[in-house]
Amino acid sequence: MTQVLINGLAVGGIYGLLAVSFSVVYGVLGMVNFAFGEVFMFGAFGALVAAAANTQIAGADFAGPALPQWAAIGIGLVVGAIVGLLVERIAYKPLRNAPILSMLITAIAVSMLLRAVGTFLFGASQSPVPAPDLGEAFEVLGARIQPIDIVIFSVAIVATGAFWALVKFTPIGRAIRATAQDRDAARLMGIGVDKVISTTFVLGSVMAALAGILYSQKYGFAAAGMGFIPGLKALVAAVLGGIGSIPGAFVGGLVIGLTEELAAAYVPEGAAYRDVIAFGVLVLILWLRPQGILGRREVQKV
Amino acid sequence: MIVKSSWALPRLTRLAIPAVLALVAVLLPFILPGDRWVRVAALALIYIALASGLNILVGLTGLLDLGFIAFFIVGAYTTAILTVQLFVNQLGFDPDTLWWLFPVSLVGALVLAGIAGCILGYPTLRARGDYLAIMTLAFGEIVRLVSINWIGLTGGSVGIRGIPPFAIGDLELTSPSANYYVVLAMVVVILVALAGVVASPVGRAWVAIREDELVASSMGIRTRRYKLLAYVCGASIAGVTGVFFAHMQQFINPDSFTLEDNFIVLSLVILGGAGTFWGPVVGATLWIFFQAIARDWTIVQEHPEFRTGFLALIVVVLMIVRPGGIVSRKLKLTRSGGDVERPEPRTAPAGLEPDPIEAGAPVLVVDTVGRTFGGLTALGSVSFEVRRGEILGLMGPNGAGKSTLLNVLSGVTKPSRGSITFRGDRIDGLDSDRVSVKGVARTFQTVRLFWQMTVLENLLVGAHERLRGWVPAFALRLPRHRHDEARALTEAGSVLEFAGVWDERTRRASALSYDSQRRVEIARALMTRPKLLLLDEPAAGMNESETKALASLITAIRDSGTDVVLIEHDMDLLMSVSDRIVVLDHGEVIATGTPDEVRRNPAVLEAYLGSDA
Amino acid sequence: MIRRTTTAASLAAVAALSLTLAACSSSASSDSGSGDAEGEIALGYTATLTGDFASYGLEMREGVDLAVEELNDGGGIDGRQVKIVSADDEGSPANGPVVAQQFCDDTAIAAVLGYSFSSVALSALPVYDSCGLPIVASAVTSPELTGASDVFFRDVFTDAYQGAEMGTHVADGGVEKVAVLYQQDDYGQGVAEAFSTAFEEAGGEVTSSQAYQLGAVDFGTIVNTALADDPEAIFIGGFYTEAAKIATQLRSSGSELPIYGTDGAVSPDLVSLGGDAVEGMTVYSAFSAAAGTDASSAFIDAFTAKFDKEPSSWAALAYDATMVVAEAITEAGSTDRAAVAEALASIDGFGGVTGDITFDDGGDRLGELIFLQVDGGEFVAAAE
């Protein structure tokens, strides 16, 4: 049981990070940026390529910079941020006043497009990611704990906490919150709304890239399609937590992670049905509580 | 005679495109350079049907569905399980003799996919649009994963093979061309039925919901029900398509339906033109053939991701530069053309019983109505009445609660307390569509027309309650409905003439001048045949002469038998047309009386001076 | 006005389409001439050549290419040169009938090789049945294909056969309790079922049997459950992508139990993804360069010379399939499809590089498996 809970928290931490990305951008722009799953992927590849001594991109061999691990992770975060920023500037900005349906469709198309670009650059098969040297696993309460899981969970908590504090206490955070509440009013107050939105995208992308890097380290691979299913799960998590809320998104991620692992362990055929269970939870919750677990009911404005 | 000939000509041109396309479709197996391409064409037809089904949701109704393939899966497995698992494996029938089972499968798939559509569509009654999108995605995945994992029923990943091919009696239709024609027949039936439904109250209701859900419901459309109906119709089309697909392939397994197919079908709708009739057809045809041709290209063989990447790129670019997609031809939401000769202006709605309520008797009684938002009191305790045959002016400074009151009266907002009685019936607590059906119509502070529709189509939405009916009846284009629709169009013509905008009847609403927009909005409200009309600042933004003309229109509306509640900032207009005036301030009625009485009332003066100071 | 422009647009679209198709028709007419006047014999080759699971198809193609080269260097079949017409099925069953139709239409094609996925082959069979074109597949192992069509043959063993062989092999090795993990698809299910049945018949006990989705990455909980009943070994019925992760997560959970896999795990990527964790893992295959027999050494040399790498079992099987088809065409004395199919059915003990090839009534191959072990990052013949 302890073992299952620990697995669930580690997986949930990754979902939580990615869910925070979805959640903040939703808060500011009112749209689901499906492409965060791909930012997640580009982050992982950024770190992988930066750490590698030699590498293949688009079928051609390159000498990699072979940076130390911490620097490679930094590069991965920067790559994620750049991809996120480009997506926002090129695809979403022209649609700022378009109907929500157009934005959602664009987001899906951008996600497909980035996946194709990823496949072109890094190939269709999985690339191995060397496991970080974090020492041996140790036992607590009969459960075997992997150091990477501790790292993932603490990084996830710290990053989410820092992000939350940033939004809550800093001037840029105030600008983000003001924009989220009423974009036009924020603009009238002299807030550079475009800049705020871009900043939010960059911050969200850094979180997504971080999640992607942790994921690739834990599971030992990176692949063009790696962000798709985690992206869906994180979306589910963000919705569960009441999309727009940072702590809610993170808690939602943990709930999904734990639910999955518990189901895999205790439901007959649970491992085969684990995705069904995660999605089933979403459908059920939205049936019962359309505004999410921690979300507030919105008042219709005429 | 003149009328007849001018009817025939547009009819002919209207049928030209379908006729050309049908001809091409019929001749295609002879034009195509080999059976391989005939199979590709058959596959394209399957995608045309799917895209057209999804277009009902995404294009017409404005609902995103990212799990649409689930309905297709339901349809395909329905026939596979019924035919192979049940009749062949359990009951021991010879698969070659089971051709009669095909129609049964079709009905079964129609029903089951429809039910799946209901299950998925039900939360639309509550959940927000974007949550809904994610939920449809989750639902689609659940269906797909269940089809993989429920091995006993679906054969799991192995799938179900030995599904009998299309057949009539002993005649097996296995050749690629025969397959193609069978699927073509399906697509033609689907498109013809769809065209019938689109050009009916159902189609107009869908588009109205997409354009402006609140206004749609104020026209008497039960918006939730029609959204659900859109899911059911889209799902049924996908389900039927699934049945044909299964028999065409003679084998299905979960590999045939990937998550990405959902996005591809969606992209095809966007590519061709969401909300147009031919858009999904063009999008699906281009894509499937492009895909089949590109398979032979070296670049695509080395980098297959270029294909979906290319499609995605097109969609991204289209959304920015041309959100309408390739096909720009707007939907025809009615099949009748409307009268050509200028009609008599409407006097009173035709065929209405004489009003049992005498002039001067109260028709609308508002009794101690209050409304609070959170801790904020928008309406304290408002009481007044509207009498038969009068124009009641409603005035008050900004923030007095006029708009809230109007929303409460029209059912947009529920009152927190108090009662509203309209002609003897309580209407507080009713949804705005039911209030509309009771005979209370409204306009909006800022003009809210269905901008993508023509003026006549806007008015037909107003006639929704009288025209509505059963979907299959519209799909079959029963003459009774055509007759009703023609009558409604005649009525729309005379209402437009009455409102002074008959000349604009075929123009798109978005192309109208501001004054005409206002008048069309009033005309549309009149098409619901209201007994009481609520006008929310109709003169806002009008110049003096336009306002004067509006005043006489409002008076004419009263004289033709519809009582009016008028909210207006323009004091001259309000004072000149109102029979009585109710003054609201801080959510309370501070004065009631004739314009002269109100003008002299000190409380009113203070409220205005006080709030303006 | 609006109407006129849209009419024009629609017509333009139709015109564009007809043009493209006209362009296709020229390429297609060259297709149907693939066996033209010089009397070339064409063989169809189709597999999943793109996407996540392209490696099987690409490796098979190498075997086919080598065989064709050798045949043509030796004067072709009955003096007629051999050429390959290739088509990618993209791993999608919806494409199965389209590709099959393409081959059926091309009258020069005498037989079809390849196939990566059983589901694609199954969806294509009705079309082949209608035109009588025989197939010799090299990588599709589903028992569903057994006897599914008179014109379908394969020189790869079925999952049922291979799984059972593995079950017996593991039991013979003295293992009494095995935990089974399998990928939730026709391949994983088939092979796990056959393994479990054979293993239990040989007196062993399957302590648990768990399915996972193809594409899953987290096996922490599955591994825990598998280890809960104290098995003596783990059997993984699945592809190398998941097998590598299961092995890694099994080792990092502290277990040193022996791991048994299937032919789906036989790929260099198993080692690159799994690293040390897959060291010592036992798998099976119909062919192994490392365990080369006399018959295969010439093939291995030729293959290494041509492609600068060792042949995979898929390459070897596809090579044999091509050679078997050549033999059948020679036997039949013509490229008549029915005659070739008949000759294929009566192939008996054809000496291939993967061993002797004979097809049973269901079109399946009878023969013996080779067991391999990962040693120092390489697949070597397992110590008996």
Short mmCIF file of N, CA, C and O in Angstrom, two decimals, chain B residues 227-298:
data_model
loop_
_atom_site.label_atom_id
_atom_site.label_comp_id
_atom_site.label_asym_id
_atom_site.label_seq_id
_atom_site.Cartn_x
_atom_site.Cartn_y
_atom_site.Cartn_z
N LYS B 227 -29.09 21.28 -28.16
CA LYS B 227 -27.69 20.86 -28.12
C LYS B 227 -27.61 19.34 -28.01
O LYS B 227 -26.82 18.70 -28.68
N LEU B 228 -28.45 18.82 -27.15
CA LEU B 228 -28.49 17.37 -26.99
C LEU B 228 -28.86 16.72 -28.32
O LEU B 228 -28.28 15.71 -28.73
N LEU B 229 -29.82 17.32 -28.99
CA LEU B 229 -30.26 16.80 -30.29
C LEU B 229 -29.11 16.81 -31.28
O LEU B 229 -28.96 15.88 -32.09
N ALA B 230 -28.30 17.87 -31.23
CA ALA B 230 -27.14 17.93 -32.14
C ALA B 230 -26.21 16.75 -31.88
O ALA B 230 -25.74 16.10 -32.81
N TYR B 231 -25.97 16.45 -30.59
CA TYR B 231 -25.14 15.30 -30.27
C TYR B 231 -25.75 14.02 -30.82
O TYR B 231 -25.07 13.18 -31.39
N VAL B 232 -27.04 13.88 -30.61
CA VAL B 232 -27.70 12.65 -31.04
C VAL B 232 -27.63 12.51 -32.56
O VAL B 232 -27.32 11.44 -33.08
N CYS B 233 -27.88 13.61 -33.28
CA CYS B 233 -27.86 13.53 -34.74
C CYS B 233 -26.45 13.24 -35.25
O CYS B 233 -26.25 12.38 -36.11
N GLY B 234 -25.47 13.98 -34.72
CA GLY B 234 -24.08 13.74 -35.13
C GLY B 234 -23.67 12.31 -34.84
O GLY B 234 -23.09 11.62 -35.68
N ALA B 235 -24.00 11.85 -33.63
CA ALA B 235 -23.63 10.50 -33.23
C ALA B 235 -24.30 9.46 -34.12
O ALA B 235 -23.68 8.48 -34.52
N SER B 236 -25.56 9.69 -34.46
CA SER B 236 -26.27 8.71 -35.29
C SER B 236 -25.62 8.60 -36.66
O SER B 236 -25.47 7.50 -37.20
N ILE B 237 -25.22 9.74 -37.22
CA ILE B 237 -24.56 9.69 -38.53
C ILE B 237 -23.27 8.89 -38.42
O ILE B 237 -22.99 8.01 -39.24
N ALA B 238 -22.49 9.16 -37.37
CA ALA B 238 -21.24 8.43 -37.20
C ALA B 238 -21.51 6.94 -36.99
O ALA B 238 -20.79 6.09 -37.52
N GLY B 239 -22.56 6.63 -36.25
CA GLY B 239 -22.90 5.24 -35.99
C GLY B 239 -23.25 4.50 -37.27
O GLY B 239 -22.76 3.40 -37.54
N VAL B 240 -24.09 5.12 -38.08
CA VAL B 240 -24.48 4.51 -39.35
C VAL B 240 -23.25 4.32 -40.23
O VAL B 240 -23.04 3.27 -40.85
N THR B 241 -22.39 5.33 -40.25
CA THR B 241 -21.17 5.24 -41.05
C THR B 241 -20.32 4.07 -40.57
O THR B 241 -19.73 3.35 -41.39
N GLY B 242 -20.27 3.88 -39.26
CA GLY B 242 -19.51 2.77 -38.71
C GLY B 242 -20.01 1.43 -39.21
O GLY B 242 -19.22 0.53 -39.53
N VAL B 243 -21.32 1.28 -39.32
CA VAL B 243 -21.89 0.03 -39.83
C VAL B 243 -21.41 -0.23 -41.26
O VAL B 243 -20.95 -1.32 -41.60
N PHE B 244 -21.48 0.80 -42.09
CA PHE B 244 -21.04 0.64 -43.47
C PHE B 244 -19.55 0.33 -43.54
O PHE B 244 -19.11 -0.51 -44.33
N PHE B 245 -18.79 1.02 -42.68
CA PHE B 245 -17.34 0.80 -42.66
C PHE B 245 -17.04 -0.66 -42.33
O PHE B 245 -16.21 -1.30 -42.98
N ALA B 246 -17.71 -1.18 -41.30
CA ALA B 246 -17.44 -2.55 -40.87
C ALA B 246 -17.72 -3.55 -41.98
O ALA B 246 -16.94 -4.46 -42.23
N HIS B 247 -18.83 -3.36 -42.69
CA HIS B 247 -19.16 -4.31 -43.76
C HIS B 247 -18.27 -4.11 -44.98
O HIS B 247 -18.02 -5.05 -45.72
N MET B 248 -17.82 -2.88 -45.18
CA MET B 248 -16.91 -2.62 -46.29
C MET B 248 -15.57 -3.30 -46.04
O MET B 248 -15.01 -3.95 -46.91
N GLN B 249 -15.07 -3.18 -44.80
CA GLN B 249 -13.76 -3.75 -44.48
C GLN B 249 -13.86 -5.25 -44.19
O GLN B 249 -12.87 -5.96 -44.26
N GLN B 250 -15.01 -5.70 -43.80
CA GLN B 250 -15.27 -7.07 -43.36
C GLN B 250 -14.46 -7.44 -42.14
O GLN B 250 -14.37 -8.61 -41.76
N PHE B 251 -13.82 -6.47 -41.54
CA PHE B 251 -12.98 -6.73 -40.37
C PHE B 251 -12.82 -5.43 -39.61
O PHE B 251 -12.59 -4.38 -40.22
N ILE B 252 -12.96 -5.48 -38.30
CA ILE B 252 -12.63 -4.28 -37.53
C ILE B 252 -11.83 -4.68 -36.31
O ILE B 252 -12.00 -5.77 -35.77
N ASN B 253 -10.94 -3.82 -35.92
CA ASN B 253 -10.29 -3.97 -34.63
C ASN B 253 -9.90 -2.58 -34.15
O ASN B 253 -10.02 -1.62 -34.91
N PRO B 254 -9.48 -2.45 -32.91
CA PRO B 254 -9.29 -1.10 -32.37
C PRO B 254 -8.23 -0.28 -33.12
O PRO B 254 -8.25 0.94 -33.05
N ASP B 255 -7.33 -0.94 -33.85
CA ASP B 255 -6.32 -0.18 -34.59
C ASP B 255 -6.96 0.72 -35.65
O ASP B 255 -6.33 1.67 -36.13
N SER B 256 -8.18 0.37 -36.06
CA SER B 256 -8.83 1.17 -37.10
C SER B 256 -9.25 2.54 -36.61
O SER B 256 -9.59 3.41 -37.39
N PHE B 257 -9.27 2.72 -35.30
CA PHE B 257 -9.81 3.96 -34.76
C PHE B 257 -8.82 4.52 -33.75
O PHE B 257 -8.79 4.08 -32.62
N THR B 258 -8.02 5.47 -34.15
CA THR B 258 -7.05 6.00 -33.20
C THR B 258 -7.54 7.33 -32.66
O THR B 258 -8.43 7.97 -33.22
N LEU B 259 -6.91 7.73 -31.59
CA LEU B 259 -7.22 9.00 -30.96
C LEU B 259 -7.01 10.13 -31.96
O LEU B 259 -7.75 11.10 -32.02
N GLU B 260 -5.98 9.98 -32.77
CA GLU B 260 -5.65 11.05 -33.71
C GLU B 260 -6.75 11.23 -34.76
O GLU B 260 -6.93 12.33 -35.28
N ASP B 261 -7.48 10.16 -35.07
CA ASP B 261 -8.57 10.28 -36.05
C ASP B 261 -9.57 11.35 -35.64
O ASP B 261 -10.14 12.03 -36.48
N ASN B 262 -9.78 11.48 -34.33
CA ASN B 262 -10.69 12.52 -33.85
C ASN B 262 -10.24 13.89 -34.33
O ASN B 262 -11.04 14.69 -34.79
N PHE B 263 -8.95 14.15 -34.21
CA PHE B 263 -8.42 15.46 -34.58
C PHE B 263 -8.41 15.61 -36.09
O PHE B 263 -8.61 16.71 -36.60
N ILE B 264 -8.15 14.50 -36.77
CA ILE B 264 -8.10 14.60 -38.23
C ILE B 264 -9.49 14.93 -38.77
O ILE B 264 -9.64 15.84 -39.59
N VAL B 265 -10.50 14.22 -38.30
CA VAL B 265 -11.85 14.52 -38.79
C VAL B 265 -12.23 15.97 -38.46
O VAL B 265 -12.78 16.68 -39.30
N LEU B 266 -11.85 16.40 -37.27
CA LEU B 266 -12.12 17.79 -36.90
C LEU B 266 -11.40 18.74 -37.86
O LEU B 266 -11.98 19.72 -38.34
N SER B 267 -10.15 18.44 -38.14
CA SER B 267 -9.38 19.29 -39.06
C SER B 267 -10.03 19.34 -40.44
O SER B 267 -10.00 20.39 -41.09
N LEU B 268 -10.58 18.22 -40.87
CA LEU B 268 -11.21 18.20 -42.19
C LEU B 268 -12.42 19.13 -42.23
O LEU B 268 -12.65 19.82 -43.22
N VAL B 269 -13.16 19.14 -41.13
CA VAL B 269 -14.32 20.03 -41.07
C VAL B 269 -13.85 21.48 -41.17
O VAL B 269 -14.40 22.28 -41.93
N ILE B 270 -12.80 21.80 -40.42
CA ILE B 270 -12.28 23.17 -40.43
C ILE B 270 -11.71 23.51 -41.80
O ILE B 270 -11.95 24.59 -42.34
N LEU B 271 -10.95 22.57 -42.35
CA LEU B 271 -10.32 22.78 -43.66
C LEU B 271 -11.37 23.10 -44.72
O LEU B 271 -11.25 24.07 -45.46
N GLY B 272 -12.40 22.28 -44.77
CA GLY B 272 -13.42 22.50 -45.79
C GLY B 272 -14.27 23.72 -45.49
O GLY B 272 -14.68 24.44 -46.39
N GLY B 273 -14.54 23.96 -44.24
CA GLY B 273 -15.37 25.09 -43.87
C GLY B 273 -16.43 24.63 -42.88
O GLY B 273 -17.43 24.03 -43.27
N ALA B 274 -16.18 24.92 -41.59
CA ALA B 274 -17.14 24.52 -40.56
C ALA B 274 -18.41 25.35 -40.73
O ALA B 274 -18.34 26.53 -41.03
N GLY B 275 -19.54 24.71 -40.56
CA GLY B 275 -20.80 25.44 -40.64
C GLY B 275 -21.28 25.66 -42.05
O GLY B 275 -22.29 26.31 -42.27
N THR B 276 -20.55 25.13 -43.03
CA THR B 276 -21.07 25.16 -44.40
C THR B 276 -21.54 23.74 -44.72
O THR B 276 -21.19 22.80 -44.03
N PHE B 277 -22.31 23.62 -45.78
CA PHE B 277 -22.83 22.29 -46.10
C PHE B 277 -21.79 21.45 -46.84
O PHE B 277 -21.58 20.28 -46.54
N TRP B 278 -21.11 22.08 -47.81
CA TRP B 278 -20.18 21.31 -48.64
C TRP B 278 -18.78 21.28 -48.08
O TRP B 278 -17.92 20.55 -48.57
N GLY B 279 -18.51 22.08 -47.06
CA GLY B 279 -17.17 22.14 -46.49
C GLY B 279 -16.62 20.78 -46.08
O GLY B 279 -15.54 20.39 -46.55
N PRO B 280 -17.35 20.03 -45.24
CA PRO B 280 -16.83 18.72 -44.84
C PRO B 280 -16.62 17.80 -46.03
O PRO B 280 -15.68 17.00 -46.04
N VAL B 281 -17.48 17.91 -47.03
CA VAL B 281 -17.35 17.06 -48.21
C VAL B 281 -16.03 17.37 -48.92
O VAL B 281 -15.23 16.47 -49.23
N VAL B 282 -15.80 18.65 -49.15
CA VAL B 282 -14.57 19.06 -49.85
C VAL B 282 -13.34 18.71 -49.01
O VAL B 282 -12.37 18.13 -49.50
N GLY B 283 -13.41 19.05 -47.70
CA GLY B 283 -12.27 18.79 -46.83
C GLY B 283 -11.90 17.32 -46.80
O GLY B 283 -10.72 16.96 -46.97
N ALA B 284 -12.88 16.44 -46.61
CA ALA B 284 -12.59 15.01 -46.50
C ALA B 284 -12.07 14.46 -47.83
O ALA B 284 -11.13 13.67 -47.86
N THR B 285 -12.67 14.88 -48.94
CA THR B 285 -12.24 14.38 -50.24
C THR B 285 -10.78 14.77 -50.50
O THR B 285 -9.96 13.92 -50.86
N LEU B 286 -10.50 16.05 -50.31
CA LEU B 286 -9.14 16.51 -50.58
C LEU B 286 -8.14 15.76 -49.72
O LEU B 286 -7.11 15.29 -50.19
N TRP B 287 -8.46 15.62 -48.44
CA TRP B 287 -7.50 15.01 -47.52
C TRP B 287 -7.23 13.55 -47.85
O TRP B 287 -6.09 13.12 -47.95
N ILE B 288 -8.29 12.77 -48.04
CA ILE B 288 -8.08 11.34 -48.26
C ILE B 288 -7.31 11.10 -49.56
O ILE B 288 -6.39 10.27 -49.61
N PHE B 289 -7.65 11.86 -50.60
CA PHE B 289 -6.92 11.66 -51.84
C PHE B 289 -5.49 12.18 -51.73
O PHE B 289 -4.56 11.57 -52.23
N PHE B 290 -5.34 13.31 -51.06
CA PHE B 290 -3.99 13.83 -50.84
C PHE B 290 -3.15 12.78 -50.13
O PHE B 290 -2.00 12.50 -50.50
N GLN B 291 -3.76 12.18 -49.10
CA GLN B 291 -3.03 11.20 -48.31
C GLN B 291 -2.63 10.01 -49.15
O GLN B 291 -1.50 9.52 -49.07
N ALA B 292 -3.56 9.55 -49.98
CA ALA B 292 -3.28 8.37 -50.80
C ALA B 292 -2.23 8.68 -51.85
O ALA B 292 -1.37 7.85 -52.15
N ILE B 293 -2.29 9.88 -52.41
CA ILE B 293 -1.31 10.26 -53.43
C ILE B 293 0.06 10.45 -52.78
O ILE B 293 1.08 9.99 -53.28
N ALA B 294 0.05 11.13 -51.63
CA ALA B 294 1.31 11.45 -50.96
C ALA B 294 2.04 10.19 -50.52
O ALA B 294 3.25 10.21 -50.31
N ARG B 295 1.29 9.09 -50.39
CA ARG B 295 1.93 7.84 -49.97
C ARG B 295 3.02 7.44 -50.94
O ARG B 295 3.98 6.77 -50.58
N ASP B 296 2.88 7.83 -52.19
CA ASP B 296 3.88 7.46 -53.20
C ASP B 296 5.06 8.42 -53.24
O ASP B 296 6.01 8.21 -53.98
N TRP B 297 4.98 9.51 -52.49
CA TRP B 297 6.07 10.48 -52.53
C TRP B 297 7.21 10.03 -51.62
O TRP B 297 6.97 9.61 -50.49
N THR B 298 8.43 10.21 -52.09
CA THR B 298 9.58 9.80 -51.28
C THR B 298 9.64 10.58 -49.97
O THR B 298 9.85 10.02 -48.90
#
